Amino acid sequence: MSAGDGVTPVGRVPAGPTSVPAEPSGAPEPPAPTRPDAERVVLRLARPYLGRLLGAGLLAAATEFAGLALMATATWLLMSAAGRPPLDRLTVAIVAVRALAVGRGVFRYTERLAGHDAVLRMITDVRARVFAALAARREGTDRRTGDALSRLVSDVEAAQDLLLRVLVPGSAAALVGLLAVGGAALISPPAAGVLAVGLLVAGVALPALATRLTRRAADEVAPLRGALAVDAVDLTHGAADLAAFGATDAALAAAEGRAGRLARLERRLAAVGFAVDATGVLVGGLTAAAVVVVALRAGVGGVLVGVLAVGTLAAVEVALALVAAARQRTQLRAGLARVADLLTEPAATEPVGVTGPVGVTGPVGVTEPVGAAGPVTGGHDVRFEDVTIRYRAGAAPALAGFDLDLPAGCRVAVVGPSGAGKSTLAAALTGAVRPAAGRVTVGGVPVSEHPADRLPRIVGGLLAEAYVFHATVRENLLLGRPDAGEADLTDAARAAGLLDWVRDQPEGWDTVVGEQGGQLSGGQRQRLALARALLAAPPVLVLDEPTEGLDPAAADAVLDSALAATPAGHSVLLISHRLSGLAGLDEILVLEGGRVVQRGRHEELVARPGWYREQWLRQEAAERGYLALAP
Ligand SMILES: Nc1ncnc2c1ncn2[C@@H]1O[C@H](COP(=O)(O)OP(=O)(O)OP(=O)(O)O)[C@@H](O)[C@H]1O
């Protein structure tokens, strides 16, 4: 990314109705530009399972061939039996029919087993990589939850279908087609020539036609499905706000519009599919008729003509599997392109720990952070050098020429009005946004060069809009440090002012907090997120508005105890609106419009005219008034 390019942080979702009701904002992405190499990217991941896939392909070919041979042998048997020959002349054919009928079932079963075994192994790997890429994505993304979900589920299934529904049956059909022509040539070379033409029409021309007719519509389907997944998330999570603003109908109408378009596209795809299938049946019939005429003219005997006719019908049917494969391939293109895009993004999104356990699911489905194998110890100096961050090209920078030295063990607060750039600072430190100019280093190494699974163990804490999982209090806390014991949980909860509440709950640590902590008050949710950050205790602890939602007295107490609970030698970067409780910090920076306008210790700043002093006096007066009114 060049300096000045817009940077979009990870995990920040444009809030509220902005993204929902208006048709243009929620409109589906334009069809993904097709990547010619998308299939290659996905197939590269299948390499370790090539042997298994090859086996599945051969078994699929054996299944189809057994079916074809069964039809041909059964026809020969029936027609020969009509002439009442001695039974011993039919014995071999009778045994062959039985063997082929049983063999076909066995081949089909083992093919499914081998194919699914290979593909499910591969898909686990692909899903882990896609998940890791989504999780490790540090910049350039404003992907929405629903879209990410859609990538993780349906797009990844495209990779599975590419192998199971396109490559395996497609190559089996091609192989069996060749064998059928070879077999027919043994009876009558001219008839084999006609069969070859019929198979080329069914297996090459028709698939090409199907691809041509459905490509455009198919390319629109995947982004539309992604947009609908986003709609589903917005409509459920934003239901209360939409209702409050009377925007429910508009949002529903927009979503219905997209659903209608998707249905129309799918209908069109189905109609073209039926037409092509019908043409395929016609091609089969015409080819069989032509084979019969040519074979009769070539003087082939009656029984063998019958065998050729039925064999032709069966062979064309096998070749028509290529039409289905082509159709499927067309429909998979957009999904595959989206997966390939994600898997080939530049280094910053390099898959995290794909060789190890990625996103290990905990006891009730809370996903542990990658690499959260215990706290990292040791000093980690943080330095911002002339850092400029711009979210959109041409827009005013969120941070401009920002410098900060945060030696290991130092405690610094960043304060300032709303929109000053405080959270952007934290995002730059955690690698969620990348500076357009300047650099941010931790332990002397630029943030972007830290391995993605290591940085969160050095820098972390309570970030803006911390997520609370639909799990128990214990599980939410253990996310911070999976190996924490009961005493650690108690200490962290006490420091965050959550312990009394936990002890009051009948289920204690096992109290389920609801989706996004919906069964907690705003303050309890904040304390829970703070306790988790304190439990994680990274060497560089970022606390973005740790006391938001707490009343002044509780906020002071929680901030004091949280700072006291931070181990000596660990640095703290505290971001706050409130100026109370900052007296013990080593330095306070006042940000305005992305620039540092004041810096110093609390007692220096309150003594100087400026934003800090004004704000301090205002907050003091307001809080004194609040406390005076409080019962
Ligand atoms: N994801 C984003 N996309 C575009 N602009 C953004 C994004 N996040 C923040 N900004 C802009 O960057 C500027 C700084 O925002 P930031 O969230 O860092 O401010 P803040 O000081 O933390 O504000 P607050 O105290 O209200 O949380 C603001 O002008 C904001 O509109």
XYZ file of C-alpha atoms and ligand atoms in Angstrom:
662
model
C 0.000 0.000 0.000
C 1.357 3.370 -0.880
C 1.526 6.217 1.548
C -1.684 8.073 1.550
C -3.816 5.182 0.584
C -6.858 4.652 2.707
C -6.418 2.204 5.526
C -9.307 0.376 7.045
C -8.961 -1.420 10.310
C -9.928 -4.939 11.038
C -13.105 -5.710 12.796
C -14.595 -2.242 12.724
C -17.972 -2.526 11.227
C -19.658 0.608 9.989
C -22.279 1.010 12.610
C -25.999 1.397 12.600
C -28.483 2.037 9.895
C -25.925 3.657 7.579
C -25.255 0.346 5.997
C -28.707 -1.095 5.995
C -31.753 0.561 4.585
C -30.469 2.429 1.565
C -30.295 0.240 -1.466
C -26.987 1.591 -2.771
C -25.042 1.038 0.450
C -26.223 -2.489 0.898
C -26.088 -3.377 -2.762
C -24.146 -6.500 -3.520
C -20.561 -6.247 -4.542
C -20.146 -6.247 -8.273
C -19.345 -9.722 -9.532
C -15.869 -10.663 -8.384
C -13.399 -10.147 -11.205
C -12.684 -13.700 -12.191
C -9.201 -14.796 -11.360
C -7.878 -17.109 -13.985
C -5.636 -18.681 -11.378
C -8.310 -19.156 -8.690
C -8.655 -22.869 -9.377
C -4.903 -23.294 -9.384
C -4.635 -21.570 -5.996
C -7.195 -23.953 -4.528
C -5.815 -27.013 -6.287
C -2.389 -26.298 -4.877
C -3.913 -26.947 -1.474
C -5.130 -30.326 -2.715
C -1.611 -31.471 -3.570
C -1.005 -33.408 -0.359
C -4.150 -35.424 -1.116
C -3.396 -36.022 -4.775
C -2.939 -39.772 -4.329
C -6.311 -40.141 -2.646
C -7.999 -37.962 -5.264
C -6.450 -39.922 -8.087
C -7.735 -43.113 -6.459
C -11.205 -41.566 -6.195
C -11.045 -40.562 -9.880
C -10.111 -44.084 -10.946
C -12.844 -45.580 -8.793
C -15.347 -43.137 -10.311
C -14.206 -44.202 -13.784
C -14.509 -47.858 -12.745
C -18.068 -47.184 -11.532
C -19.112 -45.564 -14.782
C -17.359 -48.197 -16.831
C -19.032 -50.988 -14.855
C -22.404 -49.335 -15.543
C -21.679 -49.075 -19.251
C -20.385 -52.629 -19.476
C -23.388 -53.849 -17.498
C -25.803 -52.299 -19.994
C -23.907 -53.674 -22.973
C -23.533 -57.191 -21.507
C -27.152 -57.319 -20.342
C -28.304 -56.288 -23.828
C -26.148 -58.988 -25.423
C -27.489 -61.521 -22.939
C -31.163 -60.664 -23.520
C -30.868 -60.568 -27.274
C -28.790 -63.735 -27.420
C -31.146 -65.536 -25.027
C -34.035 -64.757 -27.391
C -32.387 -67.180 -29.885
C -32.453 -69.965 -27.183
C -28.781 -70.934 -27.434
C -27.354 -73.684 -25.170
C -27.122 -72.314 -21.616
C -23.354 -72.788 -21.368
C -22.904 -70.118 -24.089
C -24.626 -67.615 -21.818
C -22.966 -68.571 -18.521
C -20.036 -66.155 -18.809
C -22.387 -63.255 -19.645
C -24.702 -64.131 -16.730
C -21.775 -64.146 -14.305
C -20.433 -60.936 -15.850
C -23.791 -59.157 -15.410
C -23.898 -60.163 -11.759
C -20.281 -59.226 -11.174
C -20.704 -55.848 -12.896
C -23.896 -55.067 -10.976
C -22.248 -55.834 -7.637
C -18.939 -54.270 -8.704
C -20.643 -51.039 -9.698
C -22.121 -50.601 -6.230
C -18.835 -51.449 -4.552
C -16.892 -49.063 -6.798
C -19.405 -46.272 -6.201
C -19.236 -46.757 -2.432
C -15.441 -46.807 -2.286
C -15.212 -43.866 -4.663
C -17.461 -41.776 -2.409
C -15.450 -42.855 0.595
C -12.075 -42.058 -0.967
C -13.242 -38.788 -2.563
C -14.889 -37.449 0.566
C -12.014 -38.546 2.733
C -9.537 -36.603 0.600
C -11.779 -33.583 0.182
C -12.795 -33.295 3.806
C -9.142 -33.425 4.839
C -8.325 -30.711 2.343
C -11.313 -28.588 3.232
C -10.354 -28.607 6.911
C -7.035 -27.149 5.862
C -8.630 -24.594 3.521
C -11.129 -23.529 6.169
C -8.357 -23.094 8.725
C -6.396 -21.001 6.244
C -9.396 -18.862 5.340
C -10.203 -18.392 9.008
C -6.605 -17.489 9.771
C -6.482 -15.092 6.832
C -9.678 -13.386 8.011
C -8.420 -13.244 11.583
C -4.901 -12.103 10.730
C -6.037 -9.539 8.200
C -4.500 -6.333 9.461
C -5.552 -3.779 6.971
C -7.461 -3.011 3.842
C -10.599 -4.631 5.085
C -14.001 -3.522 6.034
C -15.440 -6.956 5.476
C -18.695 -7.403 7.275
C -19.451 -10.274 9.599
C -21.994 -11.835 7.268
C -19.661 -11.612 4.333
C -16.839 -13.201 6.311
C -19.224 -15.952 7.371
C -20.292 -16.489 3.808
C -16.647 -16.822 2.738
C -15.941 -19.227 5.511
C -18.904 -21.461 4.762
C -20.231 -21.344 1.216
C -17.136 -20.117 -0.611
C -14.996 -22.770 1.016
C -17.553 -25.344 -0.070
C -16.834 -24.192 -3.609
C -13.320 -25.590 -3.183
C -14.830 -28.882 -2.069
C -17.255 -28.968 -4.987
C -14.501 -28.180 -7.459
C -12.909 -31.509 -6.619
C -15.930 -33.660 -5.850
C -18.346 -32.434 -8.476
C -16.090 -31.192 -11.220
C -12.678 -32.759 -11.377
C -13.348 -36.307 -10.163
C -16.541 -36.958 -12.210
C -15.248 -34.916 -15.150
C -12.029 -36.887 -15.523
C -13.873 -40.182 -14.948
C -16.346 -39.318 -17.722
C -13.560 -38.405 -20.143
C -11.746 -41.685 -19.452
C -14.872 -43.816 -19.830
C -15.776 -41.992 -23.064
C -12.406 -42.992 -24.535
C -12.873 -46.613 -23.421
C -16.388 -46.676 -24.932
C -15.108 -45.476 -28.300
C -12.314 -48.087 -28.128
C -14.841 -50.832 -27.317
C -17.171 -49.771 -30.153
C -14.239 -49.751 -32.579
C -13.716 -53.450 -31.863
C -17.246 -54.072 -33.213
C -17.439 -51.460 -35.942
C -14.923 -48.648 -36.549
C -17.427 -46.463 -38.498
C -19.962 -46.791 -35.666
C -17.186 -45.908 -33.216
C -16.535 -42.765 -35.284
C -20.197 -41.747 -34.977
C -20.116 -42.486 -31.253
C -16.987 -40.319 -30.911
C -18.793 -37.421 -32.612
C -21.829 -37.851 -30.324
C -19.575 -37.962 -27.266
C -17.740 -34.827 -28.384
C -21.048 -33.004 -28.781
C -22.303 -34.220 -25.384
C -18.994 -33.943 -23.528
C -17.358 -30.893 -25.119
C -19.793 -28.752 -27.145
C -22.697 -28.912 -24.681
C -20.551 -28.146 -21.605
C -19.024 -25.181 -23.480
C -22.515 -23.969 -24.395
C -23.759 -24.399 -20.821
C -20.768 -22.413 -19.530
C -21.356 -19.635 -22.028
C -25.042 -19.335 -21.229
C -24.698 -19.333 -17.447
C -21.426 -17.563 -16.793
C -22.750 -14.058 -16.219
C -25.629 -15.094 -14.020
C -23.427 -17.498 -12.047
C -20.851 -14.750 -11.388
C -23.531 -12.617 -9.795
C -24.774 -15.339 -7.491
C -21.855 -15.569 -5.007
C -21.639 -11.824 -4.232
C -25.430 -11.725 -3.941
C -25.333 -14.580 -1.453
C -22.630 -12.676 0.451
C -24.797 -9.530 0.463
C -27.765 -11.535 1.714
C -25.663 -12.972 4.526
C -24.738 -9.392 5.467
C -28.447 -8.464 5.349
C -29.258 -11.342 7.676
C -26.660 -10.182 10.200
C -27.737 -6.529 9.968
C -31.429 -7.319 10.176
C -31.036 -9.506 13.246
C -28.375 -7.558 15.138
C -29.769 -4.180 14.176
C -33.450 -5.115 14.558
C -34.027 -2.938 17.608
C -32.385 0.135 16.068
C -34.158 -0.330 12.761
C -37.481 -0.526 14.579
C -36.626 2.516 16.698
C -35.920 4.582 13.574
C -38.854 3.167 11.639
C -36.420 1.779 9.084
C -37.403 -1.875 9.336
C -39.595 -1.886 6.230
C -36.972 -0.174 4.096
C -34.282 -2.579 5.278
C -36.528 -5.571 4.677
C -37.462 -4.261 1.247
C -33.793 -3.882 0.309
C -33.042 -7.413 1.509
C -36.094 -8.782 -0.272
C -34.977 -7.027 -3.431
C -31.676 -8.847 -3.261
C -33.351 -12.138 -2.392
C -35.671 -11.680 -5.376
C -32.756 -10.986 -7.688
C -30.993 -14.073 -6.393
C -34.101 -16.168 -6.948
C -34.445 -14.836 -10.514
C -30.821 -15.635 -11.255
C -31.154 -19.108 -9.814
C -34.320 -19.695 -11.836
C -32.531 -18.580 -14.962
C -29.642 -20.902 -14.210
C -32.063 -23.762 -13.604
C -33.962 -23.065 -16.849
C -30.775 -23.024 -18.902
C -29.735 -26.185 -17.087
C -32.966 -27.981 -18.020
C -32.686 -26.878 -21.639
C -29.103 -28.120 -21.881
C -30.037 -31.402 -20.179
C -32.895 -31.922 -22.614
C -30.535 -31.262 -25.500
C -28.197 -33.843 -24.003
C -30.945 -36.488 -24.013
C -31.707 -35.600 -27.639
C -28.029 -35.911 -28.540
C -27.972 -39.352 -26.886
C -30.971 -40.545 -28.905
C -29.705 -39.149 -32.195
C -26.233 -40.603 -31.660
C -27.682 -44.044 -30.858
C -29.872 -43.912 -33.981
C -26.913 -42.859 -36.139
C -24.730 -45.598 -34.638
C -27.407 -48.203 -35.453
C -27.727 -47.014 -39.068
C -23.966 -46.922 -39.629
C -23.439 -50.333 -37.948
C -26.213 -51.954 -40.028
C -24.734 -50.490 -43.192
C -21.334 -51.843 -42.162
C -22.920 -55.321 -41.904
C -22.729 -55.710 -38.113
C -24.934 -58.537 -36.784
C -28.271 -57.830 -35.052
C -27.207 -58.636 -31.471
C -24.101 -56.478 -31.683
C -26.096 -53.614 -33.193
C -28.334 -53.809 -30.130
C -25.263 -53.772 -27.894
C -23.901 -50.744 -29.749
C -27.214 -48.871 -29.461
C -27.640 -49.424 -25.735
C -23.921 -48.890 -25.112
C -24.118 -45.591 -26.991
C -27.011 -44.375 -24.856
C -25.095 -45.302 -21.716
C -21.842 -43.721 -22.946
C -23.533 -40.438 -23.898
C -25.148 -40.355 -20.494
C -21.724 -40.698 -18.907
C -20.400 -37.896 -21.139
C -23.290 -35.680 -20.066
C -21.731 -35.696 -16.596
C -19.292 -33.219 -18.144
C -22.198 -30.820 -18.736
C -23.080 -30.975 -15.053
C -19.397 -30.563 -14.178
C -19.061 -27.520 -16.447
C -22.202 -25.962 -15.009
C -20.951 -26.560 -11.522
C -17.560 -25.123 -12.405
C -19.156 -21.938 -13.700
C -21.146 -21.535 -10.527
C -18.061 -22.056 -8.397
C -15.929 -19.426 -10.120
C -16.900 -16.436 -8.004
C -16.660 -18.345 -4.722
C -13.293 -19.780 -5.686
C -12.049 -16.320 -6.665
C -13.058 -14.969 -3.258
C -11.284 -17.810 -1.470
C -8.217 -17.434 -3.682
C -8.158 -13.673 -3.012
C -8.132 -14.303 0.676
C -5.476 -16.993 0.510
C -3.123 -14.997 -1.655
C -3.264 -11.680 0.159
C 0.131 -10.167 0.907
C 2.326 -11.010 3.861
C 0.356 -9.088 6.490
C -2.400 -11.624 6.194
C -0.173 -14.635 6.034
C -2.087 -17.552 7.527
C -1.568 -17.709 11.233
C -0.447 -20.987 12.624
C -2.113 -23.038 9.916
C 0.266 -25.826 10.669
C -0.798 -25.798 14.282
C -4.167 -25.575 15.930
C -6.025 -22.635 14.496
C -8.885 -21.240 16.484
C -9.132 -24.201 18.809
C -12.664 -24.395 20.074
C -12.978 -24.357 23.799
C -15.428 -26.267 25.921
C -18.493 -24.320 24.847
C -17.412 -22.965 21.583
C -15.362 -19.964 22.565
C -12.485 -19.771 20.177
C -9.120 -19.353 21.745
C -6.874 -16.795 20.137
C -4.194 -18.250 17.965
C -0.965 -18.541 19.811
C -2.433 -17.636 23.182
C -0.239 -20.185 24.828
C 0.571 -18.159 27.921
C 1.861 -14.716 28.733
C 5.063 -13.427 27.238
C 7.507 -11.899 29.653
C 10.317 -9.415 29.132
C 10.576 -5.742 28.244
C 9.082 -4.348 25.085
C 9.728 -0.710 24.338
C 7.055 0.866 22.170
C 7.870 3.725 19.875
C 5.756 5.753 17.464
C 7.952 7.700 15.060
C 6.308 10.465 13.055
C 3.277 8.280 12.441
C 0.547 9.392 10.061
C -2.580 7.338 9.550
C -5.273 8.101 7.039
C -8.373 5.965 6.666
C -9.378 7.365 3.318
C -7.190 8.860 0.637
C -7.736 12.608 0.610
C -9.363 12.688 4.067
C -7.764 14.449 7.039
C -5.385 12.062 8.807
C -6.648 10.356 11.967
C -3.086 10.636 13.304
C -0.588 13.158 11.973
C 3.145 13.129 12.718
C 2.583 11.367 16.003
C 5.582 10.552 18.232
C 5.558 8.540 21.416
C 8.160 6.742 23.487
C 6.738 4.133 25.796
C 9.698 2.373 27.393
C 8.968 -0.984 29.010
C 7.291 -0.447 32.369
C 6.081 3.066 31.517
C 2.446 4.129 31.903
C 1.067 6.682 29.527
C -2.428 8.040 29.012
C -3.782 9.469 25.796
C -6.741 11.792 26.184
C -8.585 14.154 23.904
C -11.939 14.944 22.409
C -13.990 12.452 20.471
C -12.518 11.694 17.061
C -9.056 12.930 18.099
C -7.394 9.689 17.011
C -7.019 7.895 20.351
C -8.407 4.526 19.269
C -6.496 4.796 16.012
C -3.348 4.911 18.103
C -4.279 1.649 19.789
C -5.194 0.115 16.445
C -1.791 1.036 15.029
C -0.073 -0.527 18.008
C -1.967 -3.798 17.683
C -1.350 -3.881 13.943
C -5.013 -3.433 13.056
C -4.154 -0.415 10.913
C -0.891 0.338 9.201
C 0.585 3.835 9.060
C 0.710 5.648 5.750
C 3.946 7.243 6.975
C 6.299 6.778 9.907
C 6.610 3.590 11.891
C 5.408 1.924 15.030
C 7.887 -0.423 16.681
C 7.606 -2.832 19.569
C 10.925 -3.995 20.979
C 12.628 -2.193 18.086
C 10.778 -4.247 15.454
C 8.051 -2.662 13.311
C 4.631 -3.949 14.295
C 4.000 -5.235 10.772
C 7.111 -7.424 10.987
C 6.144 -9.211 14.178
C 4.785 -12.685 13.464
C 1.013 -12.363 13.525
C 0.658 -15.007 16.231
C 3.232 -13.356 18.487
C 2.155 -9.721 18.470
C -1.090 -10.349 20.400
C 0.965 -11.952 23.145
C 3.049 -8.791 23.494
C 0.485 -6.072 22.853
C -3.137 -6.447 23.803
C -5.770 -5.613 26.316
C -9.108 -3.936 26.230
C -9.642 -2.551 22.764
C -12.508 -0.417 21.508
C -15.835 -2.266 21.436
C -14.451 -5.398 23.088
C -16.467 -8.450 22.148
C -18.121 -10.511 24.823
C -18.927 -14.059 23.763
C -22.127 -15.964 24.295
C -20.470 -18.198 26.859
C -19.888 -18.316 30.595
C -18.015 -15.686 32.562
C -15.212 -18.194 33.072
C -14.897 -18.961 29.376
C -14.937 -15.298 28.452
C -12.138 -14.689 30.915
C -10.106 -17.725 29.888
C -9.936 -16.296 26.414
C -7.392 -13.873 27.901
C -5.288 -16.661 29.378
C -6.453 -20.205 28.725
C -4.297 -21.723 31.467
C -5.422 -19.321 34.207
C -6.449 -20.915 37.500
C -9.305 -20.005 39.819
C -7.062 -17.650 41.836
C -6.034 -15.757 38.683
C -9.672 -15.389 37.636
C -10.541 -14.102 41.079
C -7.697 -11.556 41.081
C -8.577 -10.243 37.624
C -12.298 -10.046 38.390
C -11.556 -8.283 41.670
C -9.306 -5.730 39.967
C -12.014 -5.048 37.362
C -14.685 -4.734 40.046
C -16.585 -7.764 38.771
C -15.974 -10.218 41.588
C -18.899 -9.231 43.820
C -21.321 -9.612 40.927
C -19.886 -13.022 40.007
C -20.210 -14.192 43.604
C -23.821 -13.011 43.693
C -24.760 -15.155 40.710
C -26.214 -18.590 41.438
C -24.015 -20.066 38.731
C -20.950 -17.996 39.694
C -18.187 -18.299 37.097
C -20.472 -20.494 35.025
C -23.053 -17.769 34.470
C -23.804 -17.478 30.764
C -23.609 -13.850 29.675
C -25.754 -13.991 26.517
C -25.018 -13.085 22.947
C -22.553 -10.182 22.921
C -22.959 -10.050 26.686
C -26.598 -9.094 26.252
C -27.537 -10.490 29.678
C -25.131 -8.079 31.410
C -25.415 -4.381 32.084
C -23.147 -2.121 30.038
C -20.916 -1.620 33.078
C -20.703 -5.359 33.819
C -19.815 -6.051 30.218
C -17.046 -3.493 30.411
C -15.735 -4.943 33.672
C -15.759 -8.419 32.159
C -13.770 -7.217 29.151
C -11.366 -5.394 31.472
C -10.914 -8.466 33.667
C -10.085 -10.502 30.565
C -7.504 -7.915 29.521
C -5.939 -7.908 32.985
C -5.857 -11.694 33.034
C -4.064 -11.764 29.682
C -1.514 -9.338 31.154
C 0.494 -8.712 27.987
C 3.757 -6.802 28.486
C 2.186 -3.845 26.686
C -1.336 -3.432 27.993
C -3.667 -1.216 25.975
C -6.762 -0.059 27.826
C -9.170 1.806 25.556
C -11.790 3.505 27.733
C -11.650 0.829 30.445
C -14.175 2.585 32.659
C -16.729 3.495 30.015
C -20.266 2.989 31.293
C -19.243 3.153 34.971
C -20.334 5.889 37.335
C -17.547 8.267 38.471
C -16.886 6.614 41.832
C -16.807 3.118 40.341
C -14.680 4.357 37.440
C -12.051 5.764 39.806
C -11.965 2.604 41.883
C -11.746 0.304 38.865
C -9.018 2.339 37.179
C -6.948 2.416 40.375
C -7.254 -1.293 40.973
C -6.649 -2.153 37.301
C -3.437 -0.114 37.246
C -2.384 -1.614 40.549
C -3.000 -5.114 39.164
C -0.728 -4.555 36.183
C 2.606 -6.260 36.914
C 5.662 -4.065 37.419
C 7.695 -3.855 34.231
C 4.591 -4.023 32.033
C 3.740 -0.903 30.061
C 0.281 0.615 29.954
C -1.242 2.723 27.210
C -4.450 4.090 28.655
C -6.969 5.776 26.392
C -9.597 7.748 28.187
C -12.184 10.479 28.027
C -12.083 10.853 31.791
C -9.162 12.743 33.262
C -9.704 11.483 36.781
C -7.259 8.904 38.108
C -4.409 9.884 35.787
C -2.246 11.526 38.454
C -0.012 8.481 38.896
C 0.835 8.077 35.218
C 4.261 8.841 33.770
C 2.964 10.984 30.931
C -0.307 12.213 29.516
C -0.712 13.155 25.872
C -3.551 15.339 24.710
C -4.582 14.591 21.142
C -6.666 16.875 19.000
C -7.322 16.281 15.331
C -4.692 13.542 15.256
C -1.941 15.775 16.662
C -0.423 16.031 20.127
C -1.376 19.444 21.461
C -0.193 19.002 25.038
C 1.933 16.503 26.922
C 3.177 16.235 30.490
C 2.206 14.833 33.866
C -1.220 15.475 35.352
C -0.085 18.148 37.807
C 1.746 20.041 35.039
C -1.213 19.920 32.675
C -3.807 21.107 35.206
C -1.554 24.023 36.015
C -1.311 25.124 32.349
C -4.089 26.746 30.345
C -5.302 24.475 27.580
C -7.682 21.672 26.717
C -6.586 19.446 29.603
C -7.106 22.074 32.306
C -10.474 23.157 30.901
C -11.669 19.622 30.578
C -10.411 18.667 34.010
C -12.247 21.588 35.649
C -15.404 20.812 33.690
C -15.343 17.121 34.571
C -14.561 17.828 38.200
C -17.517 20.198 38.475
C -19.833 17.783 36.671
C -18.783 14.849 38.793
C -19.025 16.825 42.014
C -22.560 17.716 40.975
C -23.275 14.092 40.166
C -21.908 12.915 43.496
C -23.880 15.588 45.329
C -27.067 14.362 43.692
C -26.265 10.680 44.181
C -28.156 9.121 47.105
N -12.814 2.596 10.307
C -12.724 3.881 10.031
N -12.912 4.312 8.784
C -12.816 5.615 8.478
N -12.528 6.570 9.366
C -12.330 6.202 10.639
C -12.417 4.836 11.041
N -12.159 4.777 12.365
C -11.940 6.029 12.781
N -12.039 6.885 11.744
C -11.851 8.330 11.795
O -10.581 8.597 12.363
C -10.649 9.654 13.260
C -10.109 9.217 14.620
O -10.994 8.216 15.123
P -10.674 7.476 16.484
O -11.672 6.398 16.653
O -9.243 7.124 16.534
O -10.963 8.655 17.515
P -11.082 8.589 19.076
O -10.241 9.705 19.596
O -10.775 7.233 19.583
O -12.615 8.923 19.255
P -13.601 8.467 20.443
O -13.087 9.074 21.689
O -14.913 9.043 20.021
O -13.596 6.982 20.452
C -12.098 10.112 13.314
O -12.228 11.236 12.494
C -12.856 8.947 12.727
O -13.987 9.398 12.017
